[in-house]
Amino acid sequence: RERSSINVRAGIVGDMLIGPHLLPSRLRGHLPRLFEDVPLNTRRQMWFMHDRAPAHFSHHVRYHLNEQYPQRWIG
């Protein structure tokens, strides 16, 4: 029996639905593109939350989150 999986992401910002987006098994920089349709003034108020998995907590990722979501990310 083969095992399969799908990586789907979606979110709610205010009254706006983001997604759903079908993603590859490894994101490799896709995250910023998920928010392209979100107005800039909304993005500036968004908080980002992740699960603190090792890949999500690397120095590179934390630097990016600090740049894009200063004082607005959890994980």
PDB file of C-alpha atoms in Angstrom:
ATOM      1  CA  ARG A   1       0.000   0.000   0.000  1.00  0.00           C
ATOM      2  CA  GLU A   2       1.371   3.393  -0.966  1.00  0.00           C
ATOM      3  CA  ARG A   3       1.264   6.293   1.395  1.00  0.00           C
ATOM      4  CA  SER A   4       0.341   9.708   0.025  1.00  0.00           C
ATOM      5  CA  SER A   5      -0.177  13.138   1.481  1.00  0.00           C
ATOM      6  CA  ILE A   6      -1.160  16.609   0.402  1.00  0.00           C
ATOM      7  CA  ASN A   7       0.171  19.812   1.928  1.00  0.00           C
ATOM      8  CA  VAL A   8      -2.660  22.365   2.049  1.00  0.00           C
ATOM      9  CA  ARG A   9      -2.475  25.736   3.770  1.00  0.00           C
ATOM     10  CA  ALA A  10      -5.203  28.259   4.408  1.00  0.00           C
ATOM     11  CA  GLY A  11      -5.810  31.087   6.809  1.00  0.00           C
ATOM     12  CA  ILE A  12      -8.225  33.780   7.854  1.00  0.00           C
ATOM     13  CA  VAL A  13      -7.195  37.409   8.215  1.00  0.00           C
ATOM     14  CA  GLY A  14     -10.051  39.597   9.376  1.00  0.00           C
ATOM     15  CA  ASP A  15     -12.872  38.762   6.975  1.00  0.00           C
ATOM     16  CA  MET A  16     -10.514  37.517   4.231  1.00  0.00           C
ATOM     17  CA  LEU A  17      -9.839  33.864   3.431  1.00  0.00           C
ATOM     18  CA  ILE A  18      -6.292  33.136   2.268  1.00  0.00           C
ATOM     19  CA  GLY A  19      -6.146  30.010   0.144  1.00  0.00           C
ATOM     20  CA  PRO A  20      -6.559  27.195   0.240  1.00  0.00           C
ATOM     21  CA  HIS A  21      -3.164  26.648  -1.388  1.00  0.00           C
ATOM     22  CA  LEU A  22      -1.852  23.249  -2.458  1.00  0.00           C
ATOM     23  CA  LEU A  23       1.853  23.246  -1.675  1.00  0.00           C
ATOM     24  CA  PRO A  24       4.782  20.991  -2.499  1.00  0.00           C
ATOM     25  CA  SER A  25       6.096  18.793   0.316  1.00  0.00           C
ATOM     26  CA  ARG A  26       8.938  21.286   0.844  1.00  0.00           C
ATOM     27  CA  LEU A  27       8.047  24.970   0.700  1.00  0.00           C
ATOM     28  CA  ARG A  28      11.460  26.420  -0.186  1.00  0.00           C
ATOM     29  CA  GLY A  29      10.444  30.067  -0.176  1.00  0.00           C
ATOM     30  CA  HIS A  30       6.797  29.756  -1.208  1.00  0.00           C
ATOM     31  CA  LEU A  31       5.462  31.446   1.919  1.00  0.00           C
ATOM     32  CA  PRO A  32       5.730  35.083   0.754  1.00  0.00           C
ATOM     33  CA  ARG A  33       3.729  34.234  -2.373  1.00  0.00           C
ATOM     34  CA  LEU A  34       0.807  33.006  -0.268  1.00  0.00           C
ATOM     35  CA  PHE A  35       0.140  36.565   0.850  1.00  0.00           C
ATOM     36  CA  GLU A  36       0.416  38.330  -2.525  1.00  0.00           C
ATOM     37  CA  ASP A  37      -3.339  38.973  -2.678  1.00  0.00           C
ATOM     38  CA  VAL A  38      -3.532  40.330   0.877  1.00  0.00           C
ATOM     39  CA  PRO A  39      -3.533  44.141   0.927  1.00  0.00           C
ATOM     40  CA  LEU A  40      -0.300  45.670   2.236  1.00  0.00           C
ATOM     41  CA  ASN A  41      -2.016  47.480   5.119  1.00  0.00           C
ATOM     42  CA  THR A  42      -3.447  44.120   6.253  1.00  0.00           C
ATOM     43  CA  ARG A  43      -0.074  42.333   5.915  1.00  0.00           C
ATOM     44  CA  ARG A  44       1.523  44.978   8.118  1.00  0.00           C
ATOM     45  CA  GLN A  45      -0.874  44.034  10.922  1.00  0.00           C
ATOM     46  CA  MET A  46      -0.736  40.256  10.501  1.00  0.00           C
ATOM     47  CA  TRP A  47       0.821  37.940  13.053  1.00  0.00           C
ATOM     48  CA  PHE A  48       2.622  34.808  11.901  1.00  0.00           C
ATOM     49  CA  MET A  49       2.445  31.587  13.915  1.00  0.00           C
ATOM     50  CA  HIS A  50       4.336  28.343  13.353  1.00  0.00           C
ATOM     51  CA  ASP A  51       4.865  25.128  15.307  1.00  0.00           C
ATOM     52  CA  ARG A  52       8.561  25.601  16.221  1.00  0.00           C
ATOM     53  CA  ALA A  53       9.655  22.499  14.355  1.00  0.00           C
ATOM     54  CA  PRO A  54      13.461  22.565  13.883  1.00  0.00           C
ATOM     55  CA  ALA A  55      13.157  23.567  10.218  1.00  0.00           C
ATOM     56  CA  HIS A  56      10.851  26.439  11.173  1.00  0.00           C
ATOM     57  CA  PHE A  57      13.157  27.704  13.911  1.00  0.00           C
ATOM     58  CA  SER A  58      16.484  27.940  12.085  1.00  0.00           C
ATOM     59  CA  HIS A  59      18.459  31.178  12.269  1.00  0.00           C
ATOM     60  CA  HIS A  60      17.564  31.918   8.618  1.00  0.00           C
ATOM     61  CA  VAL A  61      13.830  31.508   9.268  1.00  0.00           C
ATOM     62  CA  ARG A  62      13.902  33.564  12.474  1.00  0.00           C
ATOM     63  CA  TYR A  63      15.797  36.335  10.653  1.00  0.00           C
ATOM     64  CA  HIS A  64      13.168  36.369   7.884  1.00  0.00           C
ATOM     65  CA  LEU A  65      10.313  36.433  10.402  1.00  0.00           C
ATOM     66  CA  ASN A  66      11.964  39.267  12.340  1.00  0.00           C
ATOM     67  CA  GLU A  67      12.326  41.233   9.095  1.00  0.00           C
ATOM     68  CA  GLN A  68       8.808  40.560   7.769  1.00  0.00           C
ATOM     69  CA  TYR A  69       6.872  40.346  11.063  1.00  0.00           C
ATOM     70  CA  PRO A  70       8.793  42.423  13.641  1.00  0.00           C
ATOM     71  CA  GLN A  71       7.339  41.696  17.086  1.00  0.00           C
ATOM     72  CA  ARG A  72       4.461  39.873  15.312  1.00  0.00           C
ATOM     73  CA  TRP A  73       5.374  36.193  15.131  1.00  0.00           C
ATOM     74  CA  ILE A  74       4.832  33.316  17.524  1.00  0.00           C
ATOM     75  CA  GLY A  75       6.620  29.989  17.600  1.00  0.00           C
TER      76      GLY A  75
END
